[in-house]
Coordinates of C-alpha atoms and ligand atoms in Angstrom, one line a residue:
M512 CA -4.9 -36.3 -58.0
Q513 CA -6.5 -35.7 -61.3
T514 CA -10.3 -36.1 -61.1
K515 CA -10.3 -38.6 -63.9
N516 CA -8.5 -41.1 -61.6
I517 CA -10.8 -40.5 -58.6
R518 CA -13.9 -42.6 -57.8
N519 CA -16.2 -41.8 -54.9
F520 CA -18.7 -44.5 -53.9
S521 CA -20.8 -45.7 -51.0
I522 CA -22.1 -49.1 -50.0
I523 CA -25.8 -49.4 -49.6
A524 CA -27.5 -52.5 -48.1
H525 CA -30.2 -53.7 -45.8
I526 CA -29.0 -54.2 -42.3
D527 CA -26.8 -57.4 -41.9
H528 CA -26.4 -58.0 -45.6
G529 CA -22.7 -57.5 -45.2
K530 CA -21.8 -53.9 -45.8
S531 CA -19.2 -53.7 -43.0
T532 CA -17.6 -57.0 -44.0
I533 CA -17.3 -56.0 -47.6
A534 CA -15.8 -52.6 -46.6
D535 CA -13.2 -54.4 -44.4
R536 CA -12.3 -56.7 -47.4
L537 CA -11.8 -53.8 -49.7
I538 CA -9.5 -52.1 -47.2
E539 CA -7.6 -55.3 -46.8
Y540 CA -7.4 -56.2 -50.5
T541 CA -6.0 -52.8 -51.5
G542 CA -3.3 -53.1 -48.8
T543 CA -4.6 -50.1 -47.0
L544 CA -4.2 -52.2 -43.9
S545 CA -2.9 -55.8 -43.6
K546 CA -5.0 -58.4 -41.9
R547 CA -2.8 -58.2 -38.8
Q548 CA -2.9 -54.4 -38.8
M549 CA -6.6 -54.5 -39.3
E550 CA -7.2 -56.4 -36.2
A551 CA -4.7 -54.1 -34.3
Q552 CA -6.3 -51.1 -35.8
V553 CA -9.8 -52.0 -34.7
L554 CA -8.6 -52.6 -31.2
D555 CA -6.6 -49.4 -31.2
T556 CA -9.7 -47.5 -32.3
M557 CA -11.7 -48.9 -29.4
D558 CA -9.0 -48.1 -26.9
L559 CA -8.7 -44.6 -28.2
E560 CA -12.4 -44.1 -28.1
R561 CA -12.6 -45.4 -24.6
E562 CA -9.7 -43.3 -23.3
R563 CA -10.2 -40.1 -25.1
G564 CA -13.8 -40.1 -26.0
I565 CA -13.1 -39.8 -29.7
T566 CA -14.6 -41.6 -32.6
I567 CA -12.5 -42.6 -35.6
K568 CA -14.6 -42.9 -38.6
A569 CA -13.0 -46.0 -40.0
Q570 CA -15.4 -46.7 -42.7
T571 CA -14.9 -43.5 -44.7
V572 CA -11.6 -44.5 -46.2
R573 CA -9.3 -43.7 -49.1
L574 CA -8.0 -46.7 -51.0
D575 CA -5.3 -46.8 -53.6
Y576 CA -5.9 -49.3 -56.4
Q577 CA -4.1 -50.1 -59.6
G578 CA -6.7 -50.6 -62.3
K579 CA -6.5 -53.1 -65.1
D580 CA -5.2 -50.3 -67.3
G581 CA -2.1 -50.0 -65.1
Q582 CA -3.1 -46.6 -63.8
M583 CA -3.4 -45.7 -60.1
Y584 CA -6.8 -44.8 -58.8
Q585 CA -7.9 -43.0 -55.6
L586 CA -11.1 -44.8 -54.4
N587 CA -13.0 -43.0 -51.7
L588 CA -15.4 -45.3 -49.9
I589 CA -17.9 -43.1 -48.0
D590 CA -19.8 -44.5 -45.1
T591 CA -23.5 -44.2 -44.8
P592 CA -25.4 -44.7 -41.5
G593 CA -27.6 -47.8 -41.9
H594 CA -30.7 -46.9 -39.9
V595 CA -34.0 -45.2 -40.9
D596 CA -33.5 -42.6 -38.2
F597 CA -30.6 -41.2 -40.2
T598 CA -32.1 -40.9 -43.6
Y599 CA -31.0 -37.3 -44.1
E600 CA -27.4 -38.2 -43.2
V601 CA -27.6 -41.1 -45.7
S602 CA -28.8 -38.7 -48.4
R603 CA -25.9 -36.3 -47.7
S604 CA -23.3 -39.1 -47.9
L605 CA -24.8 -40.2 -51.2
A606 CA -24.6 -36.6 -52.5
A607 CA -20.8 -36.9 -52.0
C608 CA -20.6 -39.9 -54.3
E609 CA -20.9 -40.8 -58.0
G610 CA -21.6 -44.4 -57.5
A611 CA -22.9 -47.0 -55.0
L612 CA -22.4 -50.7 -54.4
L613 CA -25.8 -52.2 -53.8
V614 CA -25.2 -55.2 -51.6
V615 CA -27.9 -57.8 -51.4
D616 CA -27.8 -61.0 -49.3
A617 CA -27.9 -64.0 -51.6
A618 CA -30.2 -65.9 -49.2
Q619 CA -32.4 -63.0 -48.1
G620 CA -33.0 -61.0 -51.2
V621 CA -34.2 -57.5 -51.5
E622 CA -35.5 -56.0 -48.2
A623 CA -37.3 -52.7 -47.2
Q624 CA -34.2 -50.8 -46.5
T625 CA -32.5 -52.1 -49.7
L626 CA -35.3 -50.4 -51.6
A627 CA -35.3 -47.2 -49.5
N628 CA -31.6 -46.8 -50.1
V629 CA -31.7 -47.6 -53.8
Y630 CA -34.4 -45.0 -54.4
M631 CA -32.3 -42.4 -52.6
A632 CA -29.2 -43.4 -54.7
L633 CA -31.3 -43.1 -57.8
E634 CA -32.4 -39.6 -56.8
H635 CA -28.8 -38.6 -56.7
D636 CA -28.2 -40.1 -60.1
L637 CA -25.6 -42.6 -58.8
E638 CA -24.3 -45.4 -60.9
I639 CA -25.5 -48.5 -59.0
L640 CA -23.4 -51.7 -59.1
P641 CA -25.3 -54.7 -57.8
V642 CA -23.2 -57.1 -55.6
I643 CA -24.8 -60.3 -54.4
N644 CA -23.1 -61.3 -51.2
K645 CA -22.9 -64.4 -49.0
I646 CA -22.9 -66.8 -52.0
D647 CA -21.1 -69.2 -49.7
L648 CA -24.3 -69.8 -47.7
P649 CA -26.0 -73.2 -48.4
S650 CA -29.3 -71.3 -48.8
A651 CA -27.9 -68.8 -51.2
D652 CA -29.8 -68.4 -54.5
P653 CA -28.0 -65.8 -56.5
E654 CA -30.1 -66.3 -59.6
K655 CA -33.3 -65.7 -57.8
V656 CA -31.9 -62.6 -56.1
K657 CA -30.8 -61.3 -59.6
T658 CA -34.3 -61.7 -60.9
E659 CA -35.6 -59.9 -57.9
I660 CA -33.2 -57.0 -58.4
E661 CA -34.2 -56.8 -62.1
D662 CA -37.9 -57.0 -61.4
I663 CA -38.3 -54.9 -58.3
I664 CA -35.6 -52.3 -58.9
G665 CA -35.2 -52.5 -62.6
L666 CA -31.4 -52.7 -62.6
D667 CA -29.5 -54.8 -65.1
T668 CA -27.8 -57.6 -63.2
S669 CA -25.9 -59.2 -66.1
D670 CA -22.6 -57.9 -64.6
A671 CA -23.6 -58.3 -60.9
V672 CA -20.7 -59.4 -58.8
L673 CA -21.2 -62.6 -57.0
A674 CA -19.4 -62.2 -53.8
S675 CA -18.7 -63.7 -50.4
A676 CA -17.1 -61.2 -48.1
K677 CA -16.6 -63.9 -45.6
A678 CA -14.6 -66.1 -48.0
G679 CA -13.0 -63.2 -49.8
I680 CA -14.6 -64.0 -53.2
G681 CA -15.4 -61.3 -55.7
I682 CA -13.5 -58.5 -54.0
E683 CA -11.2 -57.7 -57.0
A684 CA -14.2 -57.8 -59.3
I685 CA -15.9 -55.2 -57.1
L686 CA -12.8 -52.9 -57.3
D687 CA -12.5 -53.3 -61.0
Q688 CA -16.2 -52.4 -61.5
V689 CA -15.8 -49.3 -59.3
V690 CA -13.0 -48.2 -61.6
A691 CA -14.7 -49.1 -64.8
K692 CA -18.3 -48.0 -64.1
V693 CA -18.4 -45.3 -61.5
P694 CA -18.0 -41.9 -63.2
S695 CA -15.1 -39.8 -62.2
P696 CA -16.2 -36.6 -60.3
A697 CA -16.9 -33.4 -62.2
G698 CA -15.5 -30.3 -60.6
D699 CA -12.8 -27.7 -61.2
R700 CA -9.9 -27.1 -58.8
D701 CA -9.4 -23.6 -60.2
K702 CA -12.9 -22.4 -59.3
P703 CA -13.8 -20.9 -55.8
L704 CA -14.1 -23.5 -53.1
S705 CA -17.3 -25.3 -52.4
A706 CA -17.2 -28.5 -50.3
L707 CA -20.1 -30.6 -48.9
I708 CA -20.0 -31.6 -45.2
F709 CA -21.4 -35.2 -45.0
D710 CA -20.4 -36.1 -41.4
S711 CA -18.6 -34.7 -38.4
Y712 CA -17.2 -35.8 -35.1
F713 CA -15.5 -34.4 -32.0
D714 CA -11.9 -35.0 -31.3
A715 CA -10.6 -34.1 -27.9
Y716 CA -7.3 -32.6 -29.4
K717 CA -8.3 -31.1 -32.7
G718 CA -11.9 -30.1 -31.9
V719 CA -14.6 -30.7 -34.5
I720 CA -13.6 -32.6 -37.5
A721 CA -15.7 -32.2 -40.6
L722 CA -15.9 -34.9 -43.3
I723 CA -16.1 -33.3 -46.6
R724 CA -16.3 -33.8 -50.4
V725 CA -14.7 -31.0 -52.3
M726 CA -16.9 -30.1 -55.3
D727 CA -14.8 -27.2 -56.7
G728 CA -11.6 -25.5 -55.6
S729 CA -9.2 -26.8 -53.0
I730 CA -8.4 -26.6 -49.3
K731 CA -5.1 -26.2 -47.6
P732 CA -4.0 -25.5 -44.1
G733 CA -3.9 -21.8 -43.2
M734 CA -6.9 -20.9 -45.3
R735 CA -9.8 -18.9 -43.8
L736 CA -13.1 -20.7 -44.5
K737 CA -16.7 -20.2 -43.8
M738 CA -19.7 -22.5 -43.2
M739 CA -22.6 -21.1 -45.3
A740 CA -25.5 -22.2 -43.2
T741 CA -24.1 -21.5 -39.7
H742 CA -21.9 -18.5 -40.9
K743 CA -19.0 -19.9 -38.7
V744 CA -15.6 -18.6 -39.9
F745 CA -12.5 -20.7 -39.1
E746 CA -8.9 -21.2 -40.0
V747 CA -7.9 -24.5 -41.3
T748 CA -5.2 -26.3 -39.3
D749 CA -5.4 -29.8 -40.8
V750 CA -6.7 -31.4 -44.0
G751 CA -6.4 -35.1 -44.5
C752 CA -7.9 -38.4 -45.4
F753 CA -8.7 -41.7 -43.6
R754 CA -6.6 -44.7 -44.2
P755 CA -8.6 -45.7 -42.1
A756 CA -6.9 -43.7 -39.3
P757 CA -6.8 -40.0 -40.1
V758 CA -3.6 -39.0 -42.0
N759 CA -2.8 -35.4 -42.9
V760 CA -2.3 -34.4 -46.5
G761 CA -1.2 -31.1 -47.9
E762 CA -4.3 -30.4 -49.8
L763 CA -7.8 -31.6 -50.8
S764 CA -8.9 -30.6 -54.2
A765 CA -12.0 -30.9 -56.5
G766 CA -13.4 -34.4 -56.5
E767 CA -11.5 -35.5 -53.4
V768 CA -12.9 -36.7 -50.1
G769 CA -11.4 -36.3 -46.6
F770 CA -11.5 -34.2 -43.5
V771 CA -10.9 -30.6 -42.5
A772 CA -10.2 -29.4 -38.9
G773 CA -9.6 -25.9 -37.6
S774 CA -10.7 -23.6 -34.9
L775 CA -14.0 -25.4 -34.6
K776 CA -15.1 -26.2 -31.0
N777 CA -18.8 -26.8 -31.3
V778 CA -20.4 -29.6 -33.3
K779 CA -23.4 -27.2 -33.8
D780 CA -21.1 -25.0 -36.0
V781 CA -20.5 -28.0 -38.3
R782 CA -23.8 -29.2 -39.8
V783 CA -24.2 -32.2 -42.1
G784 CA -25.3 -30.9 -45.5
D785 CA -23.7 -27.4 -45.0
T786 CA -21.3 -26.0 -47.6
V787 CA -17.8 -24.9 -46.8
T788 CA -16.4 -22.0 -48.9
Y789 CA -13.8 -19.2 -48.7
A790 CA -14.5 -16.7 -45.9
D791 CA -13.4 -13.8 -48.1
N792 CA -14.4 -14.9 -51.5
P793 CA -17.4 -17.1 -51.0
V794 CA -19.3 -18.9 -53.7
A795 CA -22.7 -17.2 -54.5
K796 CA -24.8 -20.3 -53.8
A797 CA -24.6 -23.1 -51.3
L798 CA -24.7 -26.7 -52.5
P799 CA -28.3 -27.9 -52.7
G800 CA -30.1 -30.0 -50.1
Y801 CA -29.2 -28.5 -46.8
R802 CA -31.7 -29.1 -44.1
G803 CA -31.7 -28.3 -40.4
I804 CA -32.0 -31.1 -37.9
N805 CA -35.5 -31.8 -36.7
P806 CA -36.0 -34.3 -33.9
M807 CA -39.1 -36.4 -34.4
V808 CA -39.4 -38.1 -31.1
Y809 CA -39.2 -36.5 -27.6
C810 CA -39.1 -37.9 -24.1
G811 CA -38.4 -36.7 -20.6
L812 CA -35.3 -37.9 -18.8
Y813 CA -35.2 -37.6 -15.0
P814 CA -32.5 -38.7 -12.6
V815 CA -33.9 -41.3 -10.0
D816 CA -31.7 -39.5 -7.5
S817 CA -32.4 -35.8 -7.8
S818 CA -28.9 -35.0 -6.7
D819 CA -27.7 -36.4 -10.1
Y820 CA -29.4 -33.5 -12.0
D821 CA -26.1 -31.7 -12.7
N822 CA -24.4 -35.0 -13.6
L823 CA -27.2 -35.6 -16.1
K824 CA -26.6 -32.2 -17.6
D825 CA -22.8 -32.8 -17.9
A826 CA -23.4 -36.1 -19.5
L827 CA -25.9 -34.7 -22.1
D828 CA -23.4 -31.9 -22.8
K829 CA -20.7 -34.4 -23.5
L830 CA -22.9 -36.7 -25.7
Q831 CA -23.9 -33.7 -27.7
L832 CA -20.3 -33.0 -28.6
N833 CA -20.5 -35.9 -30.9
D834 CA -24.2 -35.8 -31.8
A835 CA -25.5 -32.5 -33.1
A836 CA -28.9 -34.2 -33.6
L837 CA -29.5 -34.6 -29.9
L838 CA -31.5 -31.7 -28.4
F839 CA -32.3 -31.1 -24.7
E840 CA -33.7 -28.5 -22.5
P841 CA -34.6 -28.4 -18.8
E842 CA -38.1 -29.5 -17.9
T843 CA -39.9 -29.8 -14.6
S844 CA -42.6 -32.3 -13.9
M845 CA -44.9 -32.1 -10.9
A846 CA -44.4 -35.8 -10.5
L847 CA -40.7 -36.3 -11.3
G848 CA -39.1 -33.1 -10.4
F849 CA -36.3 -31.6 -12.4
G850 CA -35.1 -33.3 -15.6
Y851 CA -34.6 -32.7 -19.3
R852 CA -36.9 -32.9 -22.3
C853 CA -34.8 -34.5 -25.0
G854 CA -35.4 -34.6 -28.8
F855 CA -34.2 -37.5 -31.0
L856 CA -34.2 -38.3 -34.7
G857 CA -36.1 -41.6 -34.0
L858 CA -36.5 -44.5 -31.6
L859 CA -33.1 -46.1 -32.2
H860 CA -31.4 -42.8 -31.6
M861 CA -33.3 -42.4 -28.3
D862 CA -32.4 -45.9 -27.2
V863 CA -28.7 -45.3 -28.0
V864 CA -28.6 -42.1 -26.0
Q865 CA -30.4 -43.6 -23.0
E866 CA -28.2 -46.5 -23.0
R867 CA -25.0 -44.4 -23.2
L868 CA -26.2 -42.2 -20.4
E869 CA -26.8 -45.1 -18.1
R870 CA -23.7 -47.2 -19.0
E871 CA -21.0 -44.6 -19.7
Y872 CA -22.1 -42.0 -17.2
N873 CA -23.5 -44.3 -14.6
L874 CA -26.8 -42.5 -14.3
K875 CA -30.0 -44.1 -13.1
L876 CA -32.8 -42.5 -15.1
I877 CA -36.6 -42.5 -15.3
T878 CA -37.6 -42.0 -18.9
T879 CA -41.1 -41.0 -19.9
A880 CA -42.9 -42.5 -22.8
P881 CA -41.8 -41.1 -26.1
S882 CA -44.0 -38.5 -27.8
V883 CA -44.2 -37.0 -31.3
I884 CA -44.7 -33.3 -32.0
Y885 CA -48.4 -32.4 -32.2
H886 CA -49.6 -29.2 -33.9
V887 CA -52.3 -27.9 -31.6
Y888 CA -54.6 -25.2 -33.1
K889 CA -56.3 -23.2 -30.4
T890 CA -59.7 -21.6 -30.6
N891 CA -58.0 -18.2 -30.4
G892 CA -56.1 -19.0 -33.6
D893 CA -52.7 -19.7 -32.0
L894 CA -50.6 -22.7 -33.1
L895 CA -48.8 -24.6 -30.4
K896 CA -46.2 -27.3 -31.1
I897 CA -46.5 -29.7 -28.3
D898 CA -43.9 -32.5 -27.6
N899 CA -45.0 -33.2 -24.1
P900 CA -48.6 -34.4 -23.5
A901 CA -48.6 -32.7 -20.1
N902 CA -48.5 -29.4 -21.8
L903 CA -51.7 -29.9 -23.9
P904 CA -54.1 -27.0 -23.2
P905 CA -57.5 -27.7 -21.7
L906 CA -60.0 -29.3 -24.1
T907 CA -62.1 -26.1 -24.3
E908 CA -59.2 -24.1 -25.7
I909 CA -58.4 -26.6 -28.5
D910 CA -59.9 -26.2 -31.9
H911 CA -58.2 -29.1 -33.5
I912 CA -55.0 -31.1 -33.4
E913 CA -52.7 -32.4 -36.2
E914 CA -50.3 -35.2 -35.9
P915 CA -47.4 -36.4 -38.0
F916 CA -48.0 -39.2 -40.5
V917 CA -45.4 -41.4 -42.3
K918 CA -45.4 -43.5 -45.4
A919 CA -44.5 -47.0 -44.2
T920 CA -43.2 -49.6 -46.5
I921 CA -43.4 -53.2 -45.3
I922 CA -42.0 -56.3 -47.1
V923 CA -43.2 -59.7 -46.0
P924 CA -43.7 -63.2 -47.4
N925 CA -47.3 -63.3 -48.7
D926 CA -48.4 -65.7 -45.9
Y927 CA -48.3 -62.8 -43.5
V928 CA -50.1 -60.2 -45.5
G929 CA -53.2 -60.7 -43.3
A930 CA -51.2 -60.2 -40.1
V931 CA -49.6 -57.0 -41.4
M932 CA -53.0 -55.6 -42.4
E933 CA -54.5 -56.4 -39.1
I934 CA -51.8 -54.7 -37.1
S935 CA -51.6 -51.7 -39.4
Q936 CA -55.4 -51.2 -39.4
D937 CA -55.3 -51.5 -35.6
K938 CA -52.7 -48.8 -35.6
R939 CA -54.9 -46.4 -37.6
G940 CA -53.0 -47.1 -40.8
E941 CA -54.6 -46.3 -44.1
F942 CA -53.8 -48.9 -46.7
K943 CA -52.2 -47.4 -49.9
N944 CA -51.2 -50.3 -52.1
M945 CA -49.6 -53.7 -52.4
D946 CA -47.2 -55.1 -55.0
Y947 CA -46.0 -58.7 -55.5
L948 CA -42.2 -58.6 -55.6
D949 CA -42.1 -62.2 -56.7
V950 CA -44.3 -65.3 -56.2
N951 CA -44.0 -65.3 -52.5
R952 CA -43.1 -61.8 -51.3
V953 CA -45.2 -58.7 -51.1
L954 CA -44.5 -55.0 -50.6
I955 CA -47.3 -53.2 -48.7
K956 CA -47.6 -49.4 -48.2
Y957 CA -49.5 -47.7 -45.4
H958 CA -50.1 -44.1 -44.4
I959 CA -49.9 -44.3 -40.7
P960 CA -49.5 -41.9 -37.7
L961 CA -45.9 -41.7 -36.5
S962 CA -47.1 -42.0 -32.9
E963 CA -48.5 -45.4 -33.6
I964 CA -45.2 -46.6 -35.1
I965 CA -43.5 -45.6 -31.9
Y966 CA -46.0 -47.6 -29.9
D967 CA -44.5 -51.1 -30.6
Y968 CA -45.6 -51.3 -34.3
F969 CA -42.4 -52.9 -35.4
D970 CA -42.2 -55.3 -32.5
R971 CA -45.7 -56.5 -33.3
L972 CA -44.9 -56.8 -37.0
K973 CA -41.9 -58.8 -36.2
S974 CA -43.5 -61.1 -33.8
S975 CA -46.5 -61.9 -35.9
T976 CA -44.4 -62.5 -39.1
R977 CA -41.9 -64.7 -37.3
G978 CA -39.3 -62.0 -37.8
Y979 CA -39.7 -61.9 -41.6
A980 CA -41.2 -58.4 -42.0
S981 CA -38.9 -55.5 -42.9
L982 CA -40.0 -51.9 -42.4
D983 CA -39.0 -48.6 -43.6
Y984 CA -40.8 -45.3 -43.1
E985 CA -40.5 -41.6 -43.9
L986 CA -42.4 -38.6 -42.6
T987 CA -44.9 -37.3 -45.1
D988 CA -47.3 -34.8 -43.7
Y989 CA -49.4 -33.5 -40.7
Q990 CA -53.1 -34.4 -40.7
T991 CA -56.0 -33.6 -38.4
S992 CA -56.9 -36.5 -36.0
K993 CA -59.3 -36.6 -33.2
L994 CA -56.9 -36.7 -30.3
V995 CA -57.4 -36.3 -26.6
K996 CA -55.2 -36.3 -23.5
L997 CA -55.5 -39.3 -21.3
D998 CA -54.6 -38.5 -17.7
I999 CA -53.7 -40.9 -14.9
L1000 CA -54.5 -40.0 -11.3
L1001 CA -52.9 -41.8 -8.4
N1002 CA -54.6 -41.3 -5.1
G1003 CA -56.7 -38.7 -6.8
E1004 CA -53.7 -36.7 -7.9
P1005 CA -52.9 -36.4 -11.6
V1006 CA -49.4 -37.6 -12.5
D1007 CA -48.2 -35.4 -15.4
A1008 CA -45.5 -37.8 -16.5
L1009 CA -48.1 -40.5 -17.1
S1010 CA -50.3 -38.4 -19.4
T1011 CA -50.5 -39.5 -23.1
I1012 CA -52.2 -38.3 -26.2
V1013 CA -54.5 -40.9 -27.8
H1014 CA -57.1 -41.1 -30.5
V1015 CA -60.5 -40.5 -29.1
D1016 CA -61.9 -43.8 -30.5
R1017 CA -59.4 -45.7 -28.5
A1018 CA -59.2 -43.5 -25.4
T1019 CA -61.5 -45.5 -23.3
Q1020 CA -60.0 -48.9 -24.1
R1021 CA -56.4 -47.5 -23.7
G1022 CA -57.4 -45.9 -20.4
R1023 CA -58.8 -49.2 -19.1
Q1024 CA -55.8 -51.2 -20.2
L1025 CA -53.4 -48.7 -18.8
A1026 CA -55.1 -48.6 -15.4
E1027 CA -55.0 -52.4 -15.3
K1028 CA -51.3 -52.5 -16.3
L1029 CA -50.4 -49.9 -13.7
K1030 CA -52.2 -51.9 -11.1
A1031 CA -49.9 -54.8 -11.9
I1032 CA -46.8 -52.6 -11.9
I1033 CA -47.2 -50.3 -8.9
P1034 CA -46.1 -52.1 -5.8
Q1035 CA -48.5 -52.6 -2.9
Q1036 CA -48.0 -50.2 0.0
M1037 CA -49.4 -49.9 3.5
F1038 CA -52.5 -48.0 2.2
E1039 CA -54.8 -48.5 -0.7
I1040 CA -53.9 -46.7 -4.0
P1041 CA -56.7 -45.8 -6.4
I1042 CA -55.7 -45.6 -10.0
Q1043 CA -57.9 -43.6 -12.3
A1044 CA -57.8 -42.9 -16.0
A1045 CA -59.5 -39.6 -17.1
I1046 CA -60.2 -37.5 -20.1
G1047 CA -60.7 -34.0 -19.1
N1048 CA -62.9 -34.2 -15.9
K1049 CA -64.4 -37.6 -16.9
V1050 CA -63.0 -40.7 -15.2
I1051 CA -63.1 -43.6 -17.7
A1052 CA -61.4 -46.3 -15.7
R1053 CA -60.6 -47.2 -12.1
E1054 CA -58.5 -49.8 -10.5
T1055 CA -57.2 -50.2 -7.0
V1056 CA -53.9 -51.4 -5.7
R1057 CA -54.8 -53.1 -2.4
A1058 CA -53.1 -52.2 0.8
M1059 CA -50.3 -54.5 1.9
R1060 CA -51.3 -56.8 4.7
K1061 CA -48.0 -58.0 5.8
D1062 CA -45.1 -56.1 7.2
V1063 CA -41.9 -57.4 5.5
L1064 CA -40.2 -57.3 8.8
A1065 CA -43.0 -59.1 10.6
K1066 CA -41.2 -62.5 10.1
C1067 CA -38.1 -61.4 11.8
Y1068 CA -39.4 -61.3 15.3
G1069 CA -37.0 -59.6 17.6
G1070 CA -33.3 -60.3 17.5
D1071 CA -32.0 -61.1 14.0
I1072 CA -30.6 -57.7 13.0
T1073 CA -28.6 -58.9 10.0
R1074 CA -31.6 -60.6 8.5
K1075 CA -33.6 -57.5 9.1
R1076 CA -30.9 -55.4 7.4
K1077 CA -30.8 -57.8 4.5
L1078 CA -34.5 -57.5 3.9
L1079 CA -34.3 -53.7 4.1
E1080 CA -31.4 -53.7 1.6
K1081 CA -33.4 -55.9 -0.7
Q1082 CA -36.3 -53.5 -0.5
K1083 CA -34.0 -50.6 -1.3
E1084 CA -32.5 -52.5 -4.2
G1085 CA -36.0 -52.8 -5.6
K1086 CA -36.6 -49.1 -5.1
K1087 CA -33.7 -47.9 -7.2
R1088 CA -35.7 -47.3 -10.3
M1089 CA -38.6 -45.8 -8.5
K1090 CA -39.8 -42.3 -8.1
S1091 CA -41.9 -41.2 -5.2
V1092 CA -44.9 -39.3 -6.4
G1093 CA -46.7 -37.9 -3.3
N1094 CA -46.6 -41.0 -1.1
V1095 CA -46.8 -43.5 -4.0
E1096 CA -43.7 -45.2 -5.3
I1097 CA -43.8 -45.5 -9.1
P1098 CA -41.4 -47.9 -10.9
Q1099 CA -39.8 -47.0 -14.3
E1100 CA -41.9 -49.6 -16.1
A1101 CA -45.0 -47.6 -15.3
F1102 CA -43.9 -44.7 -17.5
M1103 CA -43.5 -47.1 -20.4
A1104 CA -46.6 -49.1 -19.8
I1105 CA -48.6 -47.2 -22.4
L1106 CA -46.2 -48.6 -25.1
K1107 CA -47.0 -52.1 -24.1
I1108 CA -50.7 -52.0 -24.6
D1109 CA -52.2 -53.8 -27.6
Ligands
GTP1677 P1 -25.0 -53.6 -40.1 O1 -23.7 -52.9 -39.8 O2 -25.7 -54.2 -38.9 O3 -25.9 -52.8 -41.0 O4 -24.6 -54.9 -41.0 P2 -23.8 -54.9 -42.3 O5 -24.7 -54.8 -43.5 O6 -22.6 -54.1 -42.2 O7 -23.4 -56.5 -42.2 P3 -22.0 -57.1 -41.6 O8 -20.9 -56.8 -42.5 O9 -21.9 -56.7 -40.1 O10 -22.5 -58.6 -41.7 C1 -23.6 -59.1 -41.1 C2 -23.3 -60.6 -40.8 O11 -23.2 -61.3 -42.0 C3 -22.0 -60.8 -40.0 O12 -22.3 -61.8 -39.1 C4 -21.1 -61.3 -41.1 O13 -20.0 -62.1 -40.5 C5 -21.9 -62.0 -42.0 N1 -21.4 -62.0 -43.4 C6 -21.0 -60.9 -44.1 N2 -20.6 -61.3 -45.3 C7 -20.8 -62.7 -45.4 C8 -20.6 -63.6 -46.4 O14 -20.1 -63.4 -47.5 N3 -20.9 -64.9 -46.1 C9 -21.5 -65.3 -44.9 N4 -21.8 -66.5 -44.7 N5 -21.7 -64.4 -43.9 C10 -21.3 -63.1 -44.2

C-alpha cells in the first residue's frame, strides 16, 4: 500500500473510559469481523490461549476503510498497555503511530492516566483526536469535559467526536477523522530496512512473534534480518498483519504495521524498542529510544511444599516465554529454604505473575514483602544494589543509602485535598505543586519514595477519597535517605524473610506495629513464642504469643476416630500456607504484614 493511504494510530485513555469497547466497534464497523464472528473470535482466542498457551494480540489490528473521498485506506490500530507499570511499552507503541484517539469518559472527565498518556503522545508529536465517550450515560456532561480538555490539556475540542461505544454512536465520525487528520507515515520503501519492535509474544508453533512498524524498506519471507540491540540474526518465515487473527501477507513495507516471525525461540532476543534491519546490509543507526528492561520491584517466591521447587522453576520459565520483563534467579532464605528472587516492572505486574503461578500452575507459594532496589554505599567505597533487605550489610559497613523516588501525580475532587496531603506527608512525600483543573478538581504533585508507594499508598488514597483519587507515577531519581534494616526475631532467632528496610524516623513505630501485627497472625503453639523487632543489636519492641492451653484433641476423649481425623485434617488445611521456621509456624500473611501497617 502507498504510504499516503496508510494511517497508524493508538487509543489512549484512562482505565475504564472505554478503549477496548471503541476498538471493538471500529473492528465491527469496518467489517473486519461481523458481530457474530466477533463473539466467535473472542471465544476462539480464549480456547486457543488455554489449549496452546498462546496469546493473540487482538487489539493491534489492520482495518480497511473507504474514506469520504472514495479511496481505500489501511488503518492500523496499535494497542497500548493501559497500566502505569508498562509506561515504556506504551511509549514504544506510540512511537509506531502518527496519531492517537484520546478517549475521555463523558461522566468522569480527565483523569491522571489520561494526562500521563497525553503527555507521552505529545512527546511523540502525535496528532491527538479527542473522543468523548459514554455520552449515553445520564450523568454525561460532554460540554464540561470539552472545557476540561481545553483547559487542562490545551487541545482544541471544536471537532471532538461525541461517541457512545456502547450504543454505536460516533464510530464513523472517528474513522473519518482518522483518515482526514492523522498524517500518513513518512518513510521510503527503497531505503535499507529499519523497523521498530513495539510488542512481542510467544507462539507454540511459530516461536517468538515480533510486532513491528516498518519505518523504511520492506520485509519479505526468506530475508535474513538482525536485531540491533540483541544482535540476534534470524531468517524470516512469516510476515503478516492482524485482522484481528494473524494473517500472512507477502510483504510489509515502509509505513505498515504487522508481525514478523522466524527462527526466534527466545523472547529475550526480541526486545520491545529494538530495531530490526538487514543482517548483511544494516542501517547505520538504530531507531531512537531503545531501553533495556529494568524491574523496579522485587520479592521472594518460595514453594510452601519444598518438593515443588522444580515445578516453580518450570512455571517461571514458561511464564517468561511471554513476558521478557519478568526476571528471576534462585535465592535461599534461612527461614524459607530454596526459592526465587523475582523482579517485576511494578506491583500490578507482580500480582499478575503470582496469580498465574498459583492458578495456572497450581503452586502454593509464600511471597515475601516487595522491595525496591536500594543503592548502598559502603564505607570502603563499594556500591551495592540491594533488592532484598536480608542482604543489607551490617550498619558499621554502611556509609549511606539511596532509594528510588517517583513523581506522583494525583487528581482528586478538592474536598479531598487535605486527605491526600495527610497521606502523602505520612509517606515521606515532598509536596511539589497543586493546580486547579476546574472549580472542583485538583491536580497535586508529590516527590515520594517508591518504597512508600508500594506500601499501600494507593489503597489508602482510594479509601480516604471514596475511590475518587486517580494516581500516576514515574521514577525520577535516587536520593539519600536515612534507612535502616528492621529485623524480626522469633524465639530469639532472626527470620531473614521478615526483614524490611525502613526510614529511621519511623523504625521504632513500625517495629512496634509489626510485632503487634505478627502476634495476632502467628498461631498459638504448645510453647510461648517471643516476637522481637530489632535494629542492629538493639531490640525496639517485644510481644509474646502465649502458649496454647488446650489440646485440640482433648475434646475427643477416647473412641471417636473419625472426629479426631477431621480435626487433624482441619488443622492441616489451615497449615497449607504456612512455613515452619525453626519450630514456629508462620502463615503467609505474616510476610505481608509490613504492608498493612499505617
Ligand atoms: P481497560 O481495558 O480496563 O483499560 O478499560 P477500557 O478503557 O478498555 O474500557 P472498556 O472498553 O473495557 O470499558 C469499560 C466499561 O465501560 C465497560 O463496562 C464498558 O461496557 C463500558 N462502556 C464502554 N463504552 C461505553 C459507552 O459508550 N457507554 C456506556 N454506558 N458504557 C460504556
